[in-house]
Amino acid sequence: MLLEENYTENCFEEILNDTITKLSDYSHIEKITNLPCNTITLNGLSIKSFDKYSLSNGLPSLCVLFGELNELYPNKGYEKIAHNYLSTVVSYISGNINNIDVSLWSGLCGIALSTVCMSNKGTNYQSLIKTLNKIIADKTVKKLNRLNQITDIKEEHYDVMYGLSGVANYLMLFKDDLQILETLTMILIYMIHICKDKVVNNKKVPRFMIDKTNSYFVENNDNHHYINLGLSHGIPGILMVLIKAYSLGIILDGQLSTINMLKNLILKYCINTGYRKIWSSEISMIDYIGEKSELKYSRDAWCYGTPGIAYVLLVTAEVLKDDNLKDFAIESMKDALKYKLGVNSPTFCHGYAGLLYLSHKFYEHTKIKYFKTVCESIQKKIITFYDKNNPFGFKNIELCMDKLKAIDDPGLLNGTSGILLSMIATCKEEKTPWSLAFMLNN
């Protein structure tokens, strides 16, 4: 579809060949990611750029990448590389299954998704996938039983990355399986439940309002309660799950009214600065009670800010056949692509690769040429970050201790795998459901 200039296309082919070679060498990956310079401190925690068994930045990331490459370029040895990485993961989970959560980005759903991406459209690994799905369904039911007893909700209970939104999106791949459908239905019931009201300080607020003392995702301050507005950890993920299920014909009591409540809440707290539309990362308790919008921290990225939210609203508009909402989503995305607030890294989560892929999805949905043109521009921008002397070709650029730090990361979320998959998607036909991890699959 894109890469119309031969220079750009040839450049990317060279980049792809170089980075694939580097990501094929497991010992090289471990050596580089274990260097002290590839550890960052976030909220007081030291985090390495390689978490071996997670989809975010571990071997499942590489399984996803090489699974896609094998579909696009068969008989080049990519299937064997992916299989070797998967074998390492399977060997680990076989002895640690009781200690592994079901989550998409750090647990069993991520491992299962990587296996699906390697399955050659369902011809391979079917026994493993069925086994994982059975374990995921059983563990999810147990998790729901625990969560239904909890009134103080945390993001990781429901969000895309670590919570039930990500689990639900994975399970939708297998909605025709009776056990999976029953488990998925239980998740939807829970989602609808946490969108109902509770009382905080004598005020009615949604149950998904978070007490900051329970959150790992924001810094604590005097304003203790807030609503998370990021697609990665907030209520847009709940909306996406409910609207996707609705589009698939999985419809429960209260589902449509909850969809409309979430849609209206997100729209209400969109901030019009006079020159653009933008969302903060959160709605504070003060803003919610006062019914006002005050711009706090924001960025133009998949994880937080306008692009991720705009895509959720676009999908919602299409399912509900709401042309006004669709136009609003399109204009919001155009605003984000014009300003690219806070975008410094070539990576997916909060970088250019995420903007590239979201622009690609907007073009797929709308056929508006502007989004295609932007894709071409962002691709060229991403290429400027490449250096053949980098251990993985690209570096993730993170804000760490108020300074930008360049980190070697092979993964899907903040690393080279996510960059390559986004670049490939804009010039080839996608073969595997890897974008499900970001809630962006059709």
PDB file of N, CA and C in Angstrom, residues 84-161:
ATOM      1  N   ASN A  84      11.977 -22.359  17.881  1.00  0.00           N
ATOM      2  CA  ASN A  84      12.992 -22.471  18.934  1.00  0.00           C
ATOM      3  C   ASN A  84      12.681 -21.537  20.099  1.00  0.00           C
ATOM      4  N   TYR A  85      12.245 -20.330  19.784  1.00  0.00           N
ATOM      5  CA  TYR A  85      11.880 -19.394  20.843  1.00  0.00           C
ATOM      6  C   TYR A  85      10.652 -19.886  21.606  1.00  0.00           C
ATOM      7  N   LEU A  86       9.666 -20.389  20.874  1.00  0.00           N
ATOM      8  CA  LEU A  86       8.460 -20.891  21.531  1.00  0.00           C
ATOM      9  C   LEU A  86       8.780 -22.088  22.422  1.00  0.00           C
ATOM     10  N   SER A  87       9.661 -22.946  21.983  1.00  0.00           N
ATOM     11  CA  SER A  87      10.032 -24.127  22.776  1.00  0.00           C
ATOM     12  C   SER A  87      10.604 -23.720  24.130  1.00  0.00           C
ATOM     13  N   THR A  88      11.394 -22.657  24.147  1.00  0.00           N
ATOM     14  CA  THR A  88      11.948 -22.154  25.406  1.00  0.00           C
ATOM     15  C   THR A  88      10.831 -21.680  26.332  1.00  0.00           C
ATOM     16  N   VAL A  89       9.846 -20.979  25.746  1.00  0.00           N
ATOM     17  CA  VAL A  89       8.718 -20.487  26.539  1.00  0.00           C
ATOM     18  C   VAL A  89       7.878 -21.642  27.072  1.00  0.00           C
ATOM     19  N   VAL A  90       7.575 -22.603  26.225  1.00  0.00           N
ATOM     20  CA  VAL A  90       6.739 -23.739  26.627  1.00  0.00           C
ATOM     21  C   VAL A  90       7.433 -24.550  27.719  1.00  0.00           C
ATOM     22  N   SER A  91       8.743 -24.718  27.596  1.00  0.00           N
ATOM     23  CA  SER A  91       9.495 -25.446  28.626  1.00  0.00           C
ATOM     24  C   SER A  91       9.364 -24.755  29.976  1.00  0.00           C
ATOM     25  N   TYR A  92       9.365 -23.423  29.960  1.00  0.00           N
ATOM     26  CA  TYR A  92       9.220 -22.670  31.209  1.00  0.00           C
ATOM     27  C   TYR A  92       7.816 -22.814  31.789  1.00  0.00           C
ATOM     28  N   ILE A  93       6.789 -22.601  30.969  1.00  0.00           N
ATOM     29  CA  ILE A  93       5.429 -22.589  31.521  1.00  0.00           C
ATOM     30  C   ILE A  93       4.982 -23.974  31.969  1.00  0.00           C
ATOM     31  N   SER A  94       5.552 -25.012  31.384  1.00  0.00           N
ATOM     32  CA  SER A  94       5.144 -26.361  31.776  1.00  0.00           C
ATOM     33  C   SER A  94       5.463 -26.658  33.233  1.00  0.00           C
ATOM     34  N   GLY A  95       6.471 -25.981  33.769  1.00  0.00           N
ATOM     35  CA  GLY A  95       6.825 -26.193  35.167  1.00  0.00           C
ATOM     36  C   GLY A  95       6.399 -25.068  36.090  1.00  0.00           C
ATOM     37  N   ASN A  96       5.789 -24.017  35.519  1.00  0.00           N
ATOM     38  CA  ASN A  96       5.436 -22.849  36.325  1.00  0.00           C
ATOM     39  C   ASN A  96       4.016 -22.362  36.089  1.00  0.00           C
ATOM     40  N   ILE A  97       3.174 -23.226  35.542  1.00  0.00           N
ATOM     41  CA  ILE A  97       1.853 -22.795  35.102  1.00  0.00           C
ATOM     42  C   ILE A  97       1.019 -22.192  36.227  1.00  0.00           C
ATOM     43  N   ASN A  98       1.196 -22.663  37.440  1.00  0.00           N
ATOM     44  CA  ASN A  98       0.390 -22.152  38.559  1.00  0.00           C
ATOM     45  C   ASN A  98       0.769 -20.732  38.951  1.00  0.00           C
ATOM     46  N   ASN A  99       1.974 -20.310  38.564  1.00  0.00           N
ATOM     47  CA  ASN A  99       2.459 -18.993  38.959  1.00  0.00           C
ATOM     48  C   ASN A  99       2.323 -17.942  37.860  1.00  0.00           C
ATOM     49  N   ILE A 100       1.749 -18.314  36.729  1.00  0.00           N
ATOM     50  CA  ILE A 100       1.650 -17.392  35.594  1.00  0.00           C
ATOM     51  C   ILE A 100       0.226 -16.877  35.474  1.00  0.00           C
ATOM     52  N   ASP A 101       0.092 -15.572  35.417  1.00  0.00           N
ATOM     53  CA  ASP A 101      -1.217 -14.939  35.288  1.00  0.00           C
ATOM     54  C   ASP A 101      -1.766 -15.143  33.883  1.00  0.00           C
ATOM     55  N   VAL A 102      -3.035 -14.762  33.689  1.00  0.00           N
ATOM     56  CA  VAL A 102      -3.657 -14.926  32.371  1.00  0.00           C
ATOM     57  C   VAL A 102      -3.440 -13.720  31.470  1.00  0.00           C
ATOM     58  N   SER A 103      -2.802 -12.673  31.933  1.00  0.00           N
ATOM     59  CA  SER A 103      -2.796 -11.393  31.222  1.00  0.00           C
ATOM     60  C   SER A 103      -2.205 -11.486  29.827  1.00  0.00           C
ATOM     61  N   LEU A 104      -2.544 -10.482  29.020  1.00  0.00           N
ATOM     62  CA  LEU A 104      -2.117 -10.448  27.627  1.00  0.00           C
ATOM     63  C   LEU A 104      -0.658 -10.059  27.482  1.00  0.00           C
ATOM     64  N   TRP A 105      -0.214  -9.081  28.246  1.00  0.00           N
ATOM     65  CA  TRP A 105       1.127  -8.549  28.036  1.00  0.00           C
ATOM     66  C   TRP A 105       2.206  -9.194  28.898  1.00  0.00           C
ATOM     67  N   SER A 106       1.800  -9.911  29.942  1.00  0.00           N
ATOM     68  CA  SER A 106       2.830 -10.547  30.771  1.00  0.00           C
ATOM     69  C   SER A 106       2.471 -11.966  31.170  1.00  0.00           C
ATOM     70  N   GLY A 107       1.421 -12.536  30.570  1.00  0.00           N
ATOM     71  CA  GLY A 107       0.961 -13.845  30.995  1.00  0.00           C
ATOM     72  C   GLY A 107       0.583 -14.787  29.871  1.00  0.00           C
ATOM     73  N   LEU A 108      -0.338 -15.684  30.169  1.00  0.00           N
ATOM     74  CA  LEU A 108      -0.664 -16.788  29.278  1.00  0.00           C
ATOM     75  C   LEU A 108      -1.343 -16.353  27.984  1.00  0.00           C
ATOM     76  N   CYS A 109      -2.166 -15.306  28.032  1.00  0.00           N
ATOM     77  CA  CYS A 109      -2.816 -14.856  26.796  1.00  0.00           C
ATOM     78  C   CYS A 109      -1.795 -14.353  25.786  1.00  0.00           C
ATOM     79  N   GLY A 110      -0.744 -13.699  26.279  1.00  0.00           N
ATOM     80  CA  GLY A 110       0.310 -13.249  25.378  1.00  0.00           C
ATOM     81  C   GLY A 110       1.052 -14.408  24.750  1.00  0.00           C
ATOM     82  N   ILE A 111       1.339 -15.424  25.534  1.00  0.00           N
ATOM     83  CA  ILE A 111       2.002 -16.616  25.010  1.00  0.00           C
ATOM     84  C   ILE A 111       1.096 -17.331  24.016  1.00  0.00           C
ATOM     85  N   ALA A 112      -0.191 -17.421  24.344  1.00  0.00           N
ATOM     86  CA  ALA A 112      -1.143 -18.061  23.440  1.00  0.00           C
ATOM     87  C   ALA A 112      -1.270 -17.280  22.136  1.00  0.00           C
ATOM     88  N   LEU A 113      -1.322 -15.950  22.224  1.00  0.00           N
ATOM     89  CA  LEU A 113      -1.409 -15.142  21.005  1.00  0.00           C
ATOM     90  C   LEU A 113      -0.185 -15.346  20.126  1.00  0.00           C
ATOM     91  N   SER A 114       0.984 -15.402  20.739  1.00  0.00           N
ATOM     92  CA  SER A 114       2.196 -15.623  19.944  1.00  0.00           C
ATOM     93  C   SER A 114       2.148 -16.978  19.237  1.00  0.00           C
ATOM     94  N   THR A 115       1.555 -17.966  19.898  1.00  0.00           N
ATOM     95  CA  THR A 115       1.409 -19.286  19.275  1.00  0.00           C
ATOM     96  C   THR A 115       0.429 -19.229  18.117  1.00  0.00           C
ATOM     97  N   VAL A 116      -0.661 -18.498  18.285  1.00  0.00           N
ATOM     98  CA  VAL A 116      -1.623 -18.315  17.187  1.00  0.00           C
ATOM     99  C   VAL A 116      -0.935 -17.657  15.993  1.00  0.00           C
ATOM    100  N   CYS A 117      -0.092 -16.667  16.256  1.00  0.00           N
ATOM    101  CA  CYS A 117       0.599 -15.976  15.169  1.00  0.00           C
ATOM    102  C   CYS A 117       1.602 -16.885  14.453  1.00  0.00           C
ATOM    103  N   MET A 118       2.005 -17.965  15.092  1.00  0.00           N
ATOM    104  CA  MET A 118       2.912 -18.935  14.477  1.00  0.00           C
ATOM    105  C   MET A 118       2.190 -20.112  13.849  1.00  0.00           C
ATOM    106  N   SER A 119       0.867 -20.160  13.960  1.00  0.00           N
ATOM    107  CA  SER A 119       0.114 -21.384  13.648  1.00  0.00           C
ATOM    108  C   SER A 119      -0.175 -21.595  12.178  1.00  0.00           C
ATOM    109  N   ASN A 120       0.271 -20.674  11.328  1.00  0.00           N
ATOM    110  CA  ASN A 120       0.015 -20.803   9.892  1.00  0.00           C
ATOM    111  C   ASN A 120      -1.477 -20.958   9.621  1.00  0.00           C
ATOM    112  N   LYS A 121      -2.220 -19.960  10.138  1.00  0.00           N
ATOM    113  CA  LYS A 121      -3.679 -19.896   9.966  1.00  0.00           C
ATOM    114  C   LYS A 121      -4.396 -21.131  10.513  1.00  0.00           C
ATOM    115  N   GLY A 122      -3.884 -21.642  11.617  1.00  0.00           N
ATOM    116  CA  GLY A 122      -4.584 -22.727  12.298  1.00  0.00           C
ATOM    117  C   GLY A 122      -4.170 -24.121  11.916  1.00  0.00           C
ATOM    118  N   THR A 123      -3.078 -24.265  11.168  1.00  0.00           N
ATOM    119  CA  THR A 123      -2.643 -25.610  10.776  1.00  0.00           C
ATOM    120  C   THR A 123      -1.613 -26.189  11.738  1.00  0.00           C
ATOM    121  N   ASN A 124      -0.944 -25.358  12.491  1.00  0.00           N
ATOM    122  CA  ASN A 124       0.097 -25.820  13.411  1.00  0.00           C
ATOM    123  C   ASN A 124      -0.245 -25.469  14.855  1.00  0.00           C
ATOM    124  N   TYR A 125       0.335 -26.196  15.789  1.00  0.00           N
ATOM    125  CA  TYR A 125       0.266 -25.914  17.223  1.00  0.00           C
ATOM    126  C   TYR A 125      -1.163 -25.941  17.780  1.00  0.00           C
ATOM    127  N   GLN A 126      -2.071 -26.667  17.129  1.00  0.00           N
ATOM    128  CA  GLN A 126      -3.456 -26.649  17.585  1.00  0.00           C
ATOM    129  C   GLN A 126      -3.638 -27.284  18.961  1.00  0.00           C
ATOM    130  N   SER A 127      -2.896 -28.328  19.241  1.00  0.00           N
ATOM    131  CA  SER A 127      -2.996 -28.965  20.558  1.00  0.00           C
ATOM    132  C   SER A 127      -2.532 -28.017  21.652  1.00  0.00           C
ATOM    133  N   LEU A 128      -1.428 -27.318  21.401  1.00  0.00           N
ATOM    134  CA  LEU A 128      -0.904 -26.369  22.380  1.00  0.00           C
ATOM    135  C   LEU A 128      -1.888 -25.224  22.593  1.00  0.00           C
ATOM    136  N   ILE A 129      -2.448 -24.700  21.512  1.00  0.00           N
ATOM    137  CA  ILE A 129      -3.392 -23.587  21.623  1.00  0.00           C
ATOM    138  C   ILE A 129      -4.628 -24.010  22.415  1.00  0.00           C
ATOM    139  N   LYS A 130      -5.154 -25.194  22.134  1.00  0.00           N
ATOM    140  CA  LYS A 130      -6.332 -25.668  22.864  1.00  0.00           C
ATOM    141  C   LYS A 130      -6.023 -25.860  24.349  1.00  0.00           C
ATOM    142  N   THR A 131      -4.842 -26.385  24.643  1.00  0.00           N
ATOM    143  CA  THR A 131      -4.448 -26.568  26.040  1.00  0.00           C
ATOM    144  C   THR A 131      -4.330 -25.226  26.749  1.00  0.00           C
ATOM    145  N   LEU A 132      -3.670 -24.276  26.106  1.00  0.00           N
ATOM    146  CA  LEU A 132      -3.527 -22.947  26.707  1.00  0.00           C
ATOM    147  C   LEU A 132      -4.884 -22.283  26.901  1.00  0.00           C
ATOM    148  N   ASN A 133      -5.765 -22.411  25.913  1.00  0.00           N
ATOM    149  CA  ASN A 133      -7.084 -21.783  26.023  1.00  0.00           C
ATOM    150  C   ASN A 133      -7.891 -22.359  27.185  1.00  0.00           C
ATOM    151  N   LYS A 134      -7.767 -23.655  27.382  1.00  0.00           N
ATOM    152  CA  LYS A 134      -8.476 -24.301  28.502  1.00  0.00           C
ATOM    153  C   LYS A 134      -7.941 -23.763  29.836  1.00  0.00           C
ATOM    154  N   ILE A 135      -6.630 -23.659  29.940  1.00  0.00           N
ATOM    155  CA  ILE A 135      -6.028 -23.142  31.180  1.00  0.00           C
ATOM    156  C   ILE A 135      -6.418 -21.679  31.385  1.00  0.00           C
ATOM    157  N   ILE A 136      -6.373 -20.887  30.306  1.00  0.00           N
ATOM    158  CA  ILE A 136      -6.740 -19.475  30.386  1.00  0.00           C
ATOM    159  C   ILE A 136      -8.186 -19.319  30.849  1.00  0.00           C
ATOM    160  N   ALA A 137      -9.089 -20.097  30.268  1.00  0.00           N
ATOM    161  CA  ALA A 137     -10.499 -20.012  30.659  1.00  0.00           C
ATOM    162  C   ALA A 137     -10.684 -20.368  32.129  1.00  0.00           C
ATOM    163  N   ASP A 138     -10.063 -21.454  32.585  1.00  0.00           N
ATOM    164  CA  ASP A 138     -10.189 -21.870  33.980  1.00  0.00           C
ATOM    165  C   ASP A 138      -9.623 -20.820  34.932  1.00  0.00           C
ATOM    166  N   LYS A 139      -8.432 -20.313  34.605  1.00  0.00           N
ATOM    167  CA  LYS A 139      -7.809 -19.308  35.456  1.00  0.00           C
ATOM    168  C   LYS A 139      -8.608 -18.005  35.470  1.00  0.00           C
ATOM    169  N   THR A 140      -9.199 -17.643  34.326  1.00  0.00           N
ATOM    170  CA  THR A 140      -9.976 -16.406  34.254  1.00  0.00           C
ATOM    171  C   THR A 140     -11.220 -16.486  35.123  1.00  0.00           C
ATOM    172  N   VAL A 141     -11.879 -17.636  35.122  1.00  0.00           N
ATOM    173  CA  VAL A 141     -13.059 -17.810  35.977  1.00  0.00           C
ATOM    174  C   VAL A 141     -12.671 -17.660  37.444  1.00  0.00           C
ATOM    175  N   LYS A 142     -11.561 -18.256  37.846  1.00  0.00           N
ATOM    176  CA  LYS A 142     -11.096 -18.119  39.225  1.00  0.00           C
ATOM    177  C   LYS A 142     -10.756 -16.662  39.549  1.00  0.00           C
ATOM    178  N   LYS A 143     -10.136 -15.986  38.585  1.00  0.00           N
ATOM    179  CA  LYS A 143      -9.795 -14.578  38.793  1.00  0.00           C
ATOM    180  C   LYS A 143     -11.056 -13.732  38.945  1.00  0.00           C
ATOM    181  N   LEU A 144     -12.045 -14.000  38.118  1.00  0.00           N
ATOM    182  CA  LEU A 144     -13.306 -13.265  38.207  1.00  0.00           C
ATOM    183  C   LEU A 144     -13.993 -13.491  39.548  1.00  0.00           C
ATOM    184  N   ASN A 145     -13.926 -14.709  40.040  1.00  0.00           N
ATOM    185  CA  ASN A 145     -14.514 -14.996  41.359  1.00  0.00           C
ATOM    186  C   ASN A 145     -13.858 -14.156  42.449  1.00  0.00           C
ATOM    187  N   ARG A 146     -12.553 -13.962  42.332  1.00  0.00           N
ATOM    188  CA  ARG A 146     -11.847 -13.108  43.303  1.00  0.00           C
ATOM    189  C   ARG A 146     -12.215 -11.646  43.106  1.00  0.00           C
ATOM    190  N   LEU A 147     -12.200 -11.186  41.869  1.00  0.00           N
ATOM    191  CA  LEU A 147     -12.451  -9.770  41.585  1.00  0.00           C
ATOM    192  C   LEU A 147     -13.873  -9.353  41.946  1.00  0.00           C
ATOM    193  N   ASN A 148     -14.802 -10.265  41.814  1.00  0.00           N
ATOM    194  CA  ASN A 148     -16.183  -9.940  42.157  1.00  0.00           C
ATOM    195  C   ASN A 148     -16.388  -9.720  43.647  1.00  0.00           C
ATOM    196  N   GLN A 149     -15.391 -10.093  44.439  1.00  0.00           N
ATOM    197  CA  GLN A 149     -15.456  -9.860  45.880  1.00  0.00           C
ATOM    198  C   GLN A 149     -14.757  -8.560  46.276  1.00  0.00           C
ATOM    199  N   ILE A 150     -14.156  -7.876  45.300  1.00  0.00           N
ATOM    200  CA  ILE A 150     -13.348  -6.689  45.581  1.00  0.00           C
ATOM    201  C   ILE A 150     -14.110  -5.437  45.160  1.00  0.00           C
ATOM    202  N   THR A 151     -14.167  -4.471  46.046  1.00  0.00           N
ATOM    203  CA  THR A 151     -14.850  -3.213  45.719  1.00  0.00           C
ATOM    204  C   THR A 151     -13.878  -2.111  45.312  1.00  0.00           C
ATOM    205  N   ASP A 152     -12.624  -2.230  45.732  1.00  0.00           N
ATOM    206  CA  ASP A 152     -11.618  -1.203  45.425  1.00  0.00           C
ATOM    207  C   ASP A 152     -10.859  -1.625  44.168  1.00  0.00           C
ATOM    208  N   ILE A 153     -11.276  -1.102  43.043  1.00  0.00           N
ATOM    209  CA  ILE A 153     -10.788  -1.585  41.748  1.00  0.00           C
ATOM    210  C   ILE A 153      -9.440  -0.959  41.404  1.00  0.00           C
ATOM    211  N   LYS A 154      -8.582  -1.749  40.777  1.00  0.00           N
ATOM    212  CA  LYS A 154      -7.293  -1.289  40.271  1.00  0.00           C
ATOM    213  C   LYS A 154      -7.279  -1.430  38.748  1.00  0.00           C
ATOM    214  N   GLU A 155      -6.392  -0.668  38.085  1.00  0.00           N
ATOM    215  CA  GLU A 155      -6.299  -0.767  36.627  1.00  0.00           C
ATOM    216  C   GLU A 155      -5.994  -2.187  36.163  1.00  0.00           C
ATOM    217  N   GLU A 156      -5.090  -2.857  36.876  1.00  0.00           N
ATOM    218  CA  GLU A 156      -4.697  -4.186  36.411  1.00  0.00           C
ATOM    219  C   GLU A 156      -5.808  -5.228  36.559  1.00  0.00           C
ATOM    220  N   HIS A 157      -6.905  -4.859  37.178  1.00  0.00           N
ATOM    221  CA  HIS A 157      -8.065  -5.754  37.199  1.00  0.00           C
ATOM    222  C   HIS A 157      -8.761  -5.793  35.843  1.00  0.00           C
ATOM    223  N   TYR A 158      -8.831  -4.629  35.179  1.00  0.00           N
ATOM    224  CA  TYR A 158      -9.664  -4.554  33.971  1.00  0.00           C
ATOM    225  C   TYR A 158      -8.920  -4.134  32.710  1.00  0.00           C
ATOM    226  N   ASP A 159      -7.678  -3.676  32.780  1.00  0.00           N
ATOM    227  CA  ASP A 159      -7.076  -2.973  31.647  1.00  0.00           C
ATOM    228  C   ASP A 159      -6.656  -3.907  30.508  1.00  0.00           C
ATOM    229  N   VAL A 160      -6.142  -3.298  29.435  1.00  0.00           N
ATOM    230  CA  VAL A 160      -5.747  -4.039  28.242  1.00  0.00           C
ATOM    231  C   VAL A 160      -4.485  -4.852  28.484  1.00  0.00           C
ATOM    232  N   MET A 161      -3.522  -4.273  29.177  1.00  0.00           N
ATOM    233  CA  MET A 161      -2.213  -4.896  29.259  1.00  0.00           C
ATOM    234  C   MET A 161      -2.143  -6.014  30.296  1.00  0.00           C
TER     235      MET A 161
END
